[in-house]
Amino acid sequence: MRYQDGKISKPSSTVKVIQKHLGVKQDGYFGPVTYRAMQRKLGTPVDGKVSRPSLMWKQIQRDINNDVKPF
């Protein structure tokens, strides 16, 4: 990423970078395909949805707290 604007635009260049690292189509939108790929990569249950509480986002936070890049 060359810049940060503090928001996720549509389509998002940030999301495209994440999608690239996940090996899915880089359309810049968070959707079920991107969520499933993130969940698989993180080893959390794969359903393509963001649950409440979200095990996927909790794992991302744990990785960040441990200086591990999640993707």
C-alpha positions as a LaTeX table, in Angstrom:
\begin{tabular}{lrrr}
\hline
Residue & $x$ (\AA) & $y$ (\AA) & $z$ (\AA) \\
\hline
Met1 & 0.00 & 0.00 & 0.00 \\
Arg2 & 1.26 & 3.42 & $-0.88$ \\
Tyr3 & $-1.16$ & 5.40 & 1.24 \\
Gln4 & $-3.68$ & 5.12 & 4.04 \\
Asp5 & $-6.82$ & 7.21 & 4.11 \\
Gly6 & $-8.30$ & 5.84 & 7.32 \\
Lys7 & $-11.32$ & 4.32 & 5.58 \\
Ile8 & $-12.27$ & 1.45 & 3.33 \\
Ser9 & $-13.48$ & 2.82 & 0.04 \\
Lys10 & $-15.40$ & 0.84 & $-2.53$ \\
Pro11 & $-13.60$ & $-0.79$ & $-4.22$ \\
Ser12 & $-10.76$ & $-0.75$ & $-1.72$ \\
Ser13 & $-7.09$ & $-0.98$ & $-2.60$ \\
Thr14 & $-6.49$ & $-2.34$ & 0.91 \\
Val15 & $-8.96$ & $-5.17$ & 0.31 \\
Lys16 & $-7.29$ & $-5.87$ & $-3.05$ \\
Val17 & $-3.93$ & $-6.36$ & $-1.30$ \\
Ile18 & $-5.51$ & $-8.77$ & 1.20 \\
Gln19 & $-7.20$ & $-10.64$ & $-1.65$ \\
Lys20 & $-3.91$ & $-10.90$ & $-3.52$ \\
His21 & $-2.25$ & $-12.53$ & $-0.50$ \\
Leu22 & $-5.21$ & $-14.89$ & $-0.12$ \\
Gly23 & $-5.12$ & $-15.92$ & $-3.78$ \\
Val24 & $-8.68$ & $-14.87$ & $-4.61$ \\
Lys25 & $-10.08$ & $-12.51$ & $-7.25$ \\
Gln26 & $-8.91$ & $-8.96$ & $-6.53$ \\
Asp27 & $-12.13$ & $-6.98$ & $-6.88$ \\
Gly28 & $-11.60$ & $-4.77$ & $-3.81$ \\
Tyr29 & $-14.82$ & $-5.81$ & $-2.06$ \\
Phe30 & $-15.20$ & $-7.81$ & 1.14 \\
Gly31 & $-17.67$ & $-10.57$ & 0.44 \\
Pro32 & $-18.25$ & $-14.27$ & 1.15 \\
Val33 & $-15.38$ & $-15.46$ & $-1.07$ \\
Thr34 & $-12.88$ & $-13.18$ & 0.65 \\
Tyr35 & $-14.24$ & $-14.02$ & 4.11 \\
Arg36 & $-14.02$ & $-17.78$ & 3.42 \\
Ala37 & $-10.43$ & $-17.41$ & 2.20 \\
Met38 & $-9.55$ & $-15.39$ & 5.31 \\
Gln39 & $-11.19$ & $-17.97$ & 7.57 \\
Arg40 & $-9.34$ & $-20.86$ & 5.86 \\
Lys41 & $-6.01$ & $-19.03$ & 6.14 \\
Leu42 & $-6.59$ & $-18.31$ & 9.83 \\
Gly43 & $-7.84$ & $-21.80$ & 10.67 \\
Thr44 & $-11.22$ & $-20.61$ & 11.95 \\
Pro45 & $-14.61$ & $-22.13$ & 11.00 \\
Val46 & $-15.31$ & $-21.45$ & 7.31 \\
Asp47 & $-18.81$ & $-20.14$ & 6.60 \\
Gly48 & $-18.19$ & $-16.94$ & 4.63 \\
Lys49 & $-19.90$ & $-14.82$ & 7.27 \\
Val50 & $-18.78$ & $-12.50$ & 10.02 \\
Ser51 & $-20.37$ & $-13.86$ & 13.17 \\
Arg52 & $-20.82$ & $-12.14$ & 16.46 \\
Pro53 & $-18.41$ & $-12.73$ & 18.09 \\
Ser54 & $-16.15$ & $-13.24$ & 15.11 \\
Leu55 & $-13.49$ & $-15.89$ & 15.66 \\
Met56 & $-11.81$ & $-14.70$ & 12.46 \\
Trp57 & $-11.35$ & $-11.12$ & 13.67 \\
Lys58 & $-10.28$ & $-12.33$ & 17.11 \\
Gln59 & $-7.56$ & $-14.44$ & 15.45 \\
Ile60 & $-6.44$ & $-11.48$ & 13.34 \\
Gln61 & $-6.16$ & $-9.40$ & 16.53 \\
Arg62 & $-4.16$ & $-12.16$ & 18.28 \\
Asp63 & $-1.80$ & $-12.35$ & 15.30 \\
Ile64 & $-1.31$ & $-8.58$ & 15.25 \\
Asn65 & $-0.71$ & $-8.53$ & 19.03 \\
Asn66 & 1.95 & $-11.22$ & 18.52 \\
Asp67 & 3.64 & $-9.34$ & 15.65 \\
Val68 & 2.46 & $-11.97$ & 13.15 \\
Lys69 & 1.13 & $-10.90$ & 9.77 \\
Pro70 & $-2.25$ & $-12.59$ & 9.38 \\
Phe71 & $-2.01$ & $-12.70$ & 5.57 \\
\hline
\end{tabular}
